[in-house]
Coordinates of C-alpha atoms in Angstrom, one line a residue:
Chain A
X30 CA 20.3 30.7 -27.2
X31 CA 23.2 31.7 -24.8
X32 CA 21.1 33.4 -22.3
X33 CA 18.7 30.1 -22.9
X34 CA 21.5 27.9 -21.9
X35 CA 22.8 29.5 -18.8
X36 CA 19.4 29.3 -18.0
X37 CA 19.6 25.9 -18.0
X38 CA 22.7 25.6 -16.8
X39 CA 21.8 27.5 -13.6
X40 CA 18.1 25.3 -13.9
X41 CA 20.7 22.3 -13.2
X42 CA 22.5 23.3 -10.7
X43 CA 19.1 24.6 -8.7
X44 CA 17.8 20.8 -8.8
X45 CA 21.3 19.3 -8.6
X46 CA 21.1 21.0 -4.8
X47 CA 17.9 20.4 -4.2
X48 CA 18.9 16.6 -5.0
X49 CA 22.0 17.4 -2.5
X50 CA 20.0 19.5 0.2
X51 CA 16.6 16.5 0.0
X52 CA 19.3 13.7 0.8
X53 CA 20.8 15.4 3.3
X54 CA 17.3 15.7 5.0
X55 CA 16.8 12.7 4.1
X56 CA 19.4 11.0 5.3
X57 CA 18.9 13.0 9.3
X58 CA 15.4 11.7 9.2
X59 CA 16.8 7.9 8.6
X60 CA 19.4 8.1 11.6
X61 CA 16.7 10.0 14.4
X62 CA 15.1 6.3 15.4
X63 CA 17.0 4.0 16.9
X64 CA 16.5 0.6 14.9
X65 CA 16.5 -1.4 18.3
X66 CA 13.4 0.4 18.9
X67 CA 11.6 -0.5 15.3
X68 CA 12.8 -3.5 15.6
X69 CA 10.5 -4.5 18.7
X70 CA 7.5 -2.2 16.9
X71 CA 7.9 -5.5 13.9
X72 CA 7.8 -7.9 16.5
X73 CA 5.4 -6.8 18.2
X74 CA 2.8 -6.2 14.9
X75 CA 4.2 -9.7 13.8
X76 CA 4.0 -12.1 16.9
X77 CA 3.2 -14.9 15.4
X78 CA 3.9 -15.4 11.8
X79 CA 3.2 -18.4 9.6
X80 CA 5.6 -21.4 9.5
X81 CA 8.1 -20.3 7.9
X82 CA 7.2 -16.6 7.3
X83 CA 9.9 -15.1 9.5
X84 CA 12.3 -14.6 7.3
X85 CA 10.4 -12.7 5.2
X86 CA 9.9 -10.5 8.5
X87 CA 13.9 -10.2 8.8
X88 CA 15.7 -7.9 6.1
X89 CA 18.9 -9.6 4.6
X90 CA 21.7 -7.0 4.6
X91 CA 21.1 -5.1 1.4
X92 CA 17.6 -5.2 2.3
X93 CA 18.3 -3.3 5.4
X94 CA 21.6 -1.3 4.0
X95 CA 19.4 0.0 1.1
X96 CA 16.1 1.3 4.0
X97 CA 18.9 2.9 6.5
X98 CA 19.5 5.3 3.3
X99 CA 16.2 5.1 1.9
X100 CA 17.7 4.0 -1.4
X101 CA 20.1 5.8 -2.6
X102 CA 24.2 4.4 -0.3
X103 CA 26.7 6.4 -0.2
X104 CA 29.1 4.6 -3.3
X105 CA 31.0 1.8 -0.8
X106 CA 27.5 0.3 0.1
X107 CA 26.7 0.3 -3.3
X108 CA 29.7 -0.9 -4.4
X109 CA 29.4 -3.7 -1.9
X110 CA 25.3 -4.2 -2.8
X111 CA 26.6 -5.1 -6.3
X112 CA 29.0 -6.9 -5.4
X113 CA 27.3 -9.4 -2.9
X114 CA 24.5 -9.6 -5.2
X115 CA 26.2 -10.6 -7.6
X116 CA 27.8 -13.5 -6.6
X117 CA 24.3 -15.2 -6.0
X118 CA 22.9 -15.2 -9.7
X119 CA 23.4 -18.2 -10.8
X120 CA 23.1 -19.1 -14.9
X121 CA 21.2 -22.2 -15.9
X122 CA 22.9 -25.4 -16.8
X123 CA 22.6 -25.7 -19.7
X124 CA 23.9 -22.6 -21.8
X125 CA 21.0 -20.7 -23.1
X126 CA 19.1 -18.6 -20.9
X127 CA 16.3 -17.7 -23.9
X128 CA 13.0 -20.0 -23.1
X129 CA 9.4 -20.1 -24.8
X130 CA 8.3 -16.2 -25.2
X131 CA 4.8 -17.4 -24.7
X132 CA 4.3 -18.8 -21.6
X133 CA 7.2 -15.6 -20.5
X134 CA 4.3 -13.8 -21.7
X135 CA 1.9 -15.0 -18.4
X136 CA 4.5 -14.8 -16.6
X137 CA 4.9 -11.2 -16.8
X138 CA 1.1 -10.7 -17.3
X139 CA 0.1 -12.9 -13.8
X140 CA 0.8 -11.4 -10.0
X141 CA -0.5 -13.3 -7.7
X142 CA 1.7 -15.3 -5.4
X143 CA 3.3 -14.8 -3.2
X144 CA 0.3 -13.7 -0.8
X145 CA -0.9 -14.7 2.0
X146 CA -4.4 -14.6 0.3
X147 CA -2.6 -17.3 -1.8
X148 CA -4.2 -20.6 -1.8
X149 CA -0.6 -22.8 -1.3
X150 CA 0.4 -24.4 -4.4
X151 CA -0.3 -21.2 -6.6
X152 CA 2.2 -20.5 -9.3
X153 CA 4.1 -17.3 -9.0
X154 CA 3.9 -14.7 -11.1
X155 CA 6.4 -12.7 -12.4
X156 CA 4.1 -9.3 -12.3
X157 CA 6.5 -7.3 -15.0
X158 CA 3.1 -5.5 -16.7
X159 CA 2.8 -4.0 -13.3
X160 CA 5.8 -1.7 -13.1
X161 CA 6.2 -1.8 -17.2
X162 CA 4.8 -1.1 -20.5
X163 CA 5.8 -4.6 -22.8
X164 CA 4.7 -5.1 -25.6
X165 CA 2.7 -2.3 -27.9
X166 CA -1.0 -4.2 -27.6
X167 CA -1.1 -4.7 -24.0
X168 CA -2.3 -0.8 -22.5
X169 CA -2.8 -2.2 -18.6
X170 CA 0.9 -2.1 -17.7
X171 CA 2.3 -0.1 -14.5
X172 CA 4.5 3.4 -14.5
X173 CA 8.0 2.1 -11.5
X174 CA 9.2 1.0 -13.9
X175 CA 10.7 2.2 -17.9
X176 CA 9.1 1.1 -20.6
X177 CA 10.5 -2.4 -21.8
X178 CA 8.8 -2.1 -25.4
X179 CA 10.9 -3.4 -28.3
X180 CA 13.6 -4.7 -25.4
X181 CA 15.3 -7.2 -27.9
X182 CA 14.8 -5.0 -30.9
X183 CA 16.4 -2.2 -29.3
X184 CA 18.9 -4.5 -28.9
X185 CA 19.3 -5.8 -32.0
X186 CA 19.0 -9.8 -30.0
X187 CA 22.3 -9.8 -29.2
X188 CA 23.2 -13.2 -27.0
X189 CA 25.7 -11.0 -24.7
X190 CA 22.2 -8.6 -23.5
X191 CA 20.3 -11.9 -23.5
X192 CA 22.7 -13.2 -20.7
X193 CA 22.7 -9.4 -19.5
X194 CA 18.0 -9.4 -19.2
X195 CA 18.5 -12.8 -17.4
X196 CA 20.5 -11.7 -14.7
X197 CA 19.0 -8.3 -14.7
X198 CA 15.5 -10.3 -13.7
X199 CA 17.5 -12.7 -11.6
X200 CA 19.4 -10.0 -9.6
X201 CA 18.1 -6.4 -9.8
X202 CA 20.3 -5.3 -7.7
X203 CA 23.3 -7.2 -9.4
X204 CA 23.0 -4.3 -11.9
X205 CA 21.5 -1.1 -10.3
X206 CA 21.7 -2.0 -6.3
X207 CA 19.0 -0.6 -4.1
X208 CA 16.5 -1.0 -7.2
X209 CA 12.7 -1.1 -6.4
X210 CA 12.7 -4.6 -8.5
X211 CA 12.0 -7.6 -6.8
X212 CA 14.8 -9.8 -6.5
X213 CA 12.6 -12.7 -8.5
X214 CA 16.0 -15.8 -9.0
X215 CA 17.2 -14.7 -5.4
X216 CA 14.3 -14.7 -3.6
X217 CA 13.3 -18.2 -5.7
X218 CA 10.2 -16.2 -6.6
X219 CA 10.1 -17.4 -9.8
X220 CA 11.9 -21.0 -11.0
X221 CA 14.5 -21.1 -13.6
X222 CA 12.3 -21.8 -16.8
X223 CA 10.0 -19.1 -15.9
X224 CA 13.1 -17.0 -16.0
X225 CA 13.8 -18.1 -19.3
X226 CA 10.3 -17.7 -20.9
X227 CA 10.4 -14.5 -20.0
X228 CA 13.9 -13.6 -21.3
X229 CA 12.2 -15.0 -24.2
X230 CA 9.6 -13.0 -24.0
X231 CA 12.2 -9.9 -23.7
X232 CA 14.5 -10.7 -26.4
X233 CA 12.7 -13.5 -28.6
X234 CA 12.0 -11.7 -32.0
X235 CA 8.5 -13.3 -32.4
X236 CA 8.0 -12.0 -29.4
X237 CA 5.6 -9.4 -29.4
X238 CA 7.4 -7.2 -27.1
X239 CA 9.4 -6.7 -30.5
X240 CA 6.6 -6.2 -33.0
Chain B
X21 CA -31.7 9.2 12.5
X22 CA -32.8 5.3 13.1
X23 CA -35.5 5.5 11.1
X24 CA -35.8 1.8 9.3
X25 CA -37.8 3.3 5.8
X26 CA -34.8 4.7 5.3
X27 CA -32.8 1.9 6.7
X28 CA -34.7 0.1 3.6
X29 CA -34.4 2.3 1.2
X30 CA -30.7 3.0 1.8
X31 CA -30.4 -0.5 0.9
X32 CA -32.8 -1.0 -2.3
X33 CA -30.2 1.9 -2.9
X34 CA -26.9 0.2 -2.7
X35 CA -28.1 -2.8 -4.3
X36 CA -28.6 -0.7 -6.9
X37 CA -25.1 1.0 -7.0
X38 CA -23.8 -2.0 -6.6
X39 CA -24.8 -2.8 -9.8
X40 CA -24.2 0.0 -11.5
X41 CA -21.2 0.6 -10.5
X42 CA -19.8 -3.0 -11.0
X43 CA -21.6 -2.8 -14.5
X44 CA -19.4 0.5 -15.1
X45 CA -16.3 -1.5 -13.2
X46 CA -16.4 -4.1 -16.2
X47 CA -17.3 -1.5 -19.0
X48 CA -13.9 0.1 -17.9
X49 CA -12.0 -3.1 -18.2
X50 CA -13.6 -3.4 -21.6
X51 CA -12.9 -0.1 -22.5
X52 CA -9.2 -0.5 -21.6
X53 CA -8.7 -2.8 -23.7
X54 CA -10.0 -0.7 -26.4
X55 CA -8.1 2.2 -26.3
X56 CA -6.7 4.5 -23.0
X57 CA -8.0 7.2 -23.9
X58 CA -11.7 6.2 -23.7
X59 CA -10.6 4.3 -20.4
X60 CA -10.0 7.5 -19.0
X61 CA -13.0 9.0 -19.7
X62 CA -14.6 6.5 -17.8
X63 CA -13.0 6.5 -14.6
X64 CA -13.5 10.0 -14.8
X65 CA -17.4 9.2 -15.3
X66 CA -16.7 6.4 -12.5
X67 CA -15.2 8.5 -10.1
X68 CA -17.8 11.3 -10.5
X69 CA -20.7 8.4 -9.2
X70 CA -19.0 7.3 -6.8
X71 CA -17.8 10.2 -4.8
X72 CA -21.8 11.0 -4.8
X73 CA -22.5 10.9 -0.4
X74 CA -26.1 10.1 -1.7
X75 CA -25.5 6.6 -3.6
X76 CA -22.3 5.6 -0.2
X77 CA -23.4 2.4 1.0
X78 CA -20.9 3.4 3.6
X79 CA -23.6 5.2 5.4
X80 CA -25.2 2.2 6.1
X81 CA -22.9 1.4 8.1
X82 CA -22.8 4.9 10.0
X83 CA -26.1 4.0 11.2
X84 CA -25.2 0.9 12.2
X85 CA -22.5 2.2 14.2
X86 CA -24.7 4.3 15.8
X87 CA -27.4 1.8 17.6
X88 CA -23.7 -0.2 18.8
X89 CA -22.4 3.1 20.1
X90 CA -25.6 3.1 22.2
X91 CA -26.2 -0.1 23.3
X92 CA -25.9 -2.3 26.5
X93 CA -22.9 -5.0 26.5
X94 CA -21.1 -6.7 27.9
X95 CA -20.6 -8.1 31.6
X96 CA -21.4 -4.5 32.9
X97 CA -24.5 -4.2 30.4
X98 CA -23.2 -0.4 29.5
X99 CA -22.8 1.3 25.9
X100 CA -19.5 3.1 25.0
X101 CA -20.7 6.6 25.4
X102 CA -18.9 7.4 28.4
X103 CA -15.6 6.0 26.0
X104 CA -13.9 9.0 26.1
X105 CA -11.4 9.3 23.0
X106 CA -9.1 11.8 23.7
X107 CA -11.3 15.1 23.9
X108 CA -13.5 14.0 26.7
X109 CA -15.8 10.6 27.7
X110 CA -18.6 10.1 25.0
X111 CA -17.3 13.3 23.2
X112 CA -17.5 12.2 19.2
X113 CA -16.7 15.7 16.4
X114 CA -13.0 15.6 16.2
X115 CA -12.1 13.1 17.8
X116 CA -11.0 10.7 14.7
X117 CA -9.3 14.0 13.2
X118 CA -6.7 14.0 16.3
X119 CA -6.1 9.9 16.2
X120 CA -4.4 8.5 16.5
X121 CA -3.1 9.8 19.9
X122 CA -1.4 9.1 23.5
X123 CA -3.9 8.4 26.7
X124 CA -3.0 8.2 29.3
X125 CA -5.4 5.8 31.6
X126 CA -4.3 3.5 28.6
X127 CA -0.7 5.2 29.0
X128 CA -0.6 3.6 25.6
X129 CA -0.4 6.1 21.9
X130 CA -3.7 4.8 19.8
X131 CA -5.9 4.5 17.3
X132 CA -9.8 4.5 16.9
X133 CA -9.7 0.8 16.8
X134 CA -7.7 0.1 19.6
X135 CA -9.4 2.7 21.2
X136 CA -12.0 1.6 21.4
X137 CA -11.2 -2.5 21.9
X138 CA -9.6 -0.8 25.5
X139 CA -13.0 0.8 25.9
X140 CA -15.0 -2.3 25.6
X141 CA -12.7 -4.5 27.8
X142 CA -12.4 -1.6 30.3
X143 CA -15.5 -0.2 30.4
X144 CA -18.1 -2.5 29.4
X145 CA -16.2 -5.4 30.8
X146 CA -16.5 -6.9 27.2
X147 CA -14.6 -10.1 25.7
X148 CA -13.0 -8.2 22.6
X149 CA -12.4 -11.9 20.6
X150 CA -15.6 -11.7 18.4
X151 CA -15.1 -9.1 17.8
X152 CA -11.9 -9.2 16.5
X153 CA -12.6 -12.0 14.6
X154 CA -15.2 -10.1 12.5
X155 CA -12.6 -7.1 12.2
X156 CA -12.9 -6.8 8.9
X157 CA -16.8 -8.1 7.3
X158 CA -17.1 -10.7 4.4
X159 CA -20.8 -12.0 2.7
X160 CA -22.1 -12.6 5.4
X161 CA -20.0 -11.1 8.4
X162 CA -20.8 -7.8 9.6
X163 CA -18.1 -6.0 11.8
X164 CA -18.4 -4.2 14.4
X165 CA -14.8 -2.4 14.3
X166 CA -15.6 -1.4 10.9
X167 CA -19.5 0.1 11.9
X168 CA -17.7 2.1 14.9
X169 CA -14.8 4.0 12.9
X170 CA -18.0 4.2 10.1
X171 CA -20.5 6.2 12.5
X172 CA -17.1 8.0 15.0
X173 CA -15.7 9.2 12.2
X174 CA -18.8 10.6 10.0
X175 CA -18.5 12.9 13.2
X176 CA -15.2 14.5 12.2
X177 CA -16.8 14.8 8.5
X178 CA -15.5 18.3 7.4
X179 CA -13.2 18.9 10.2
X180 CA -10.0 18.7 10.0
X181 CA -6.5 16.2 10.5
X182 CA -4.5 17.2 13.3
X183 CA -2.3 15.8 15.0
X184 CA -0.6 17.5 18.7
X185 CA 3.0 14.8 18.3
X186 CA 3.6 17.0 21.2
X187 CA 4.0 13.0 23.8
X188 CA 7.0 11.6 24.0
X189 CA 5.5 8.9 22.7
X190 CA 3.5 10.3 20.1
X191 CA 6.8 11.0 18.8
X192 CA 8.0 7.8 18.3
X193 CA 5.8 7.0 17.2
X194 CA 5.7 9.1 13.7
X195 CA 10.0 8.3 13.9
X196 CA 8.8 4.4 13.9
X197 CA 6.3 5.0 11.5
X198 CA 8.2 6.5 9.3
X199 CA 11.4 3.6 9.2
X200 CA 8.7 1.5 9.0
X201 CA 7.8 3.2 5.6
X202 CA 11.0 3.1 4.1
X203 CA 11.7 0.0 5.5
X204 CA 12.0 -2.6 2.7
X205 CA 11.4 -7.0 3.1
X206 CA 10.3 -9.6 2.1
X207 CA 10.3 -11.6 -1.6
X208 CA 9.5 -9.0 -3.8
X209 CA 11.7 -6.1 -1.7
X210 CA 9.3 -4.0 -1.6
X211 CA 8.9 -1.1 1.3
X212 CA 5.4 0.9 1.5
X213 CA 7.9 4.0 -0.4
X214 CA 8.2 1.1 -3.1
X215 CA 4.8 2.0 -4.5
X216 CA 4.2 5.4 -2.7
X217 CA 7.2 7.7 -2.8
X218 CA 6.6 9.5 -6.6
X219 CA 4.1 11.7 -7.8
X220 CA 2.1 9.6 -10.7
X221 CA 2.8 6.6 -10.9
X222 CA 0.9 3.8 -11.6
X223 CA 1.1 -0.3 -11.1
X224 CA -0.2 -1.8 -13.6
X225 CA -4.1 0.8 -13.8
X226 CA -4.0 1.7 -10.6
X227 CA -3.1 6.4 -9.6
X228 CA -0.8 5.1 -6.4
X229 CA -0.7 8.4 -4.5
X230 CA 2.0 9.9 -3.1
X231 CA 2.5 9.5 0.7
X232 CA 6.6 10.3 1.8
X233 CA 5.8 13.8 1.8
X234 CA 3.2 16.2 4.2
X235 CA 0.7 17.8 1.5
X236 CA -2.1 17.1 -1.0
X237 CA -1.4 13.5 -1.9
X238 CA -1.3 12.9 1.7
X239 CA -4.4 15.0 2.6
X240 CA -6.3 13.7 0.2
X241 CA -5.7 10.1 0.9
X242 CA -5.9 9.9 4.7
X243 CA -9.1 12.4 4.3
X244 CA -10.9 9.9 3.0
X245 CA -10.9 6.5 5.0
X246 CA -12.7 4.9 6.7
X247 CA -14.1 4.4 3.0
X248 CA -16.6 1.9 1.2
X249 CA -14.5 -0.2 -1.6
X250 CA -16.7 -1.1 -4.1
X251 CA -14.6 -3.3 -5.3
X252 CA -15.3 -5.1 -2.3
X253 CA -18.9 -4.7 -1.4
X254 CA -17.5 -3.2 2.4
X255 CA -16.7 -0.8 4.1
X256 CA -12.9 -0.1 5.8
X257 CA -10.6 1.1 8.0
X258 CA -7.1 2.3 7.4
X259 CA -6.4 -1.5 9.3
X260 CA -7.6 -3.2 6.5
X261 CA -6.0 -1.1 3.9
X262 CA -2.6 -1.2 5.3
X263 CA -3.1 -5.4 5.7
X264 CA -3.3 -5.2 2.3
X265 CA -0.7 -3.4 1.0
X266 CA 1.3 -6.0 3.4
X267 CA -0.6 -8.9 1.2
X268 CA 0.6 -7.2 -1.8
X269 CA 4.6 -6.9 0.0
X270 CA 4.2 -10.7 0.4
X271 CA 4.6 -10.2 3.6
X272 CA 2.7 -12.1 6.4
X273 CA -0.4 -10.6 7.9
X274 CA 0.5 -8.2 10.1
X275 CA -2.0 -8.3 13.4
X276 CA -5.5 -6.7 13.8
X277 CA -4.5 -3.5 16.1
X278 CA -1.4 -3.9 16.6
X279 CA 1.2 -0.9 17.7
X280 CA 3.0 -1.3 14.3
X281 CA 0.1 -0.6 12.4
X282 CA -0.3 2.8 14.5
X283 CA 2.7 4.0 13.8
X284 CA 2.3 4.3 10.3
X285 CA -1.5 5.6 10.5
X286 CA 0.3 8.3 12.3
X287 CA 3.3 8.9 10.1
X288 CA 0.5 8.9 7.7
X289 CA -1.6 11.1 9.0
X290 CA 1.5 13.6 10.1
X291 CA 1.5 13.9 6.6
X292 CA -1.3 14.5 6.0
X293 CA -2.3 17.2 8.3
X294 CA -4.7 19.9 7.5
X295 CA -6.8 17.7 5.4
X296 CA -10.0 18.4 5.2
X297 CA -11.8 15.3 6.3
X298 CA -14.9 13.9 4.5
X299 CA -16.0 10.6 5.4
X300 CA -17.1 7.6 4.4
X301 CA -16.3 8.7 1.0
X302 CA -16.7 5.7 -1.5
X303 CA -13.8 4.2 -3.9
X304 CA -13.0 1.9 -6.6

């Protein structure tokens, strides 16, 4: 038992050291090219984007910092991002973050919208299933994000938790700077109603997510 | 090599194989709905089937590419056979295995597609507008570039990916490619690393290779392009794959044969150093 825990501690230490080393190399690699040169390549790769699409090529400050630190910014930058992103979160004016979970299921299932191959006017989906397990019956889910199975049930359908989930969907980085999850409300990728609906899909007792 | 009887037979196979594969794809869809276990087995069966070279329609592109390579064209009415792909005029064996690379005559680093366009313009005196317009094939539209890439890359089958990266411009491309791989942008905040920086991740049911570090996954990936994509019924090159990933990233379509795509390809092929090339492969 004692030997086992020593072994465990040694392994943990090794892992920590390994991580530190990896981070150090990652930072070195990130620093080795002048961002101006990268920008020139980016310009040359998208010479004449469609009207209104240039903003998608240019990075905002958060994207820039997260890219430079490979999603692992030092504490000061981490806090700056959290404060900046938190300031963008707008809660629904009517005071409720819960919409219709059935409509929310469509938002979670739909992966189209915003792609250059989409017909104009395509209603965008949140594509949550690309990254998350949600309802038990849906087996076609991705694993880039954690499982959200029984999300509301685990949180006892608590109102404050619903609000927190809405904020997460509106701007994932207001909770977790440099998260891989898209900032759906910040980019106006989803509408307020869609975000309410998908919050209900997570938090409603009737939703298949909680069955 | 261009035996029409054999091509005819291949075409027959192609249709037959495509239908079978489509049916299998549909079956997988249903199987998924039934049970994760069955679907795993179905996917295995499907993988085994599509890795059989005799049922790979991509070899039709190889044959067409050979014709195009030898055909006189352009204002100078000459073939591409004197095009230097980096290892000497007309030399094909191993050429694509060492690309993208720096070309002194052009003063630029180029991938295979950029180099072919350069040879068409400079050796054949050809206008490449139409070739670029047909860069990706579609229903009823063939692509000379896809055919040529299939033919030329196939000449490196059995060899290993090996880039020299000793020219300063190649080193710049490598660093830029790496930076672009981790560069987040657009309305979903994605970078390539969002989907390709961890082992064993999936998006929906599609497995995602980790391309962020050298090793087996990068090797297996890069050693298998160009590939015949069953879901699109076309042979596809790396230009198309990255165009498709930028589509998923909600970015505008990157310009065809632009230096950013070449930088990414150079980075990925460097991660894949030592990969055994087996192309055209066949995939989902």
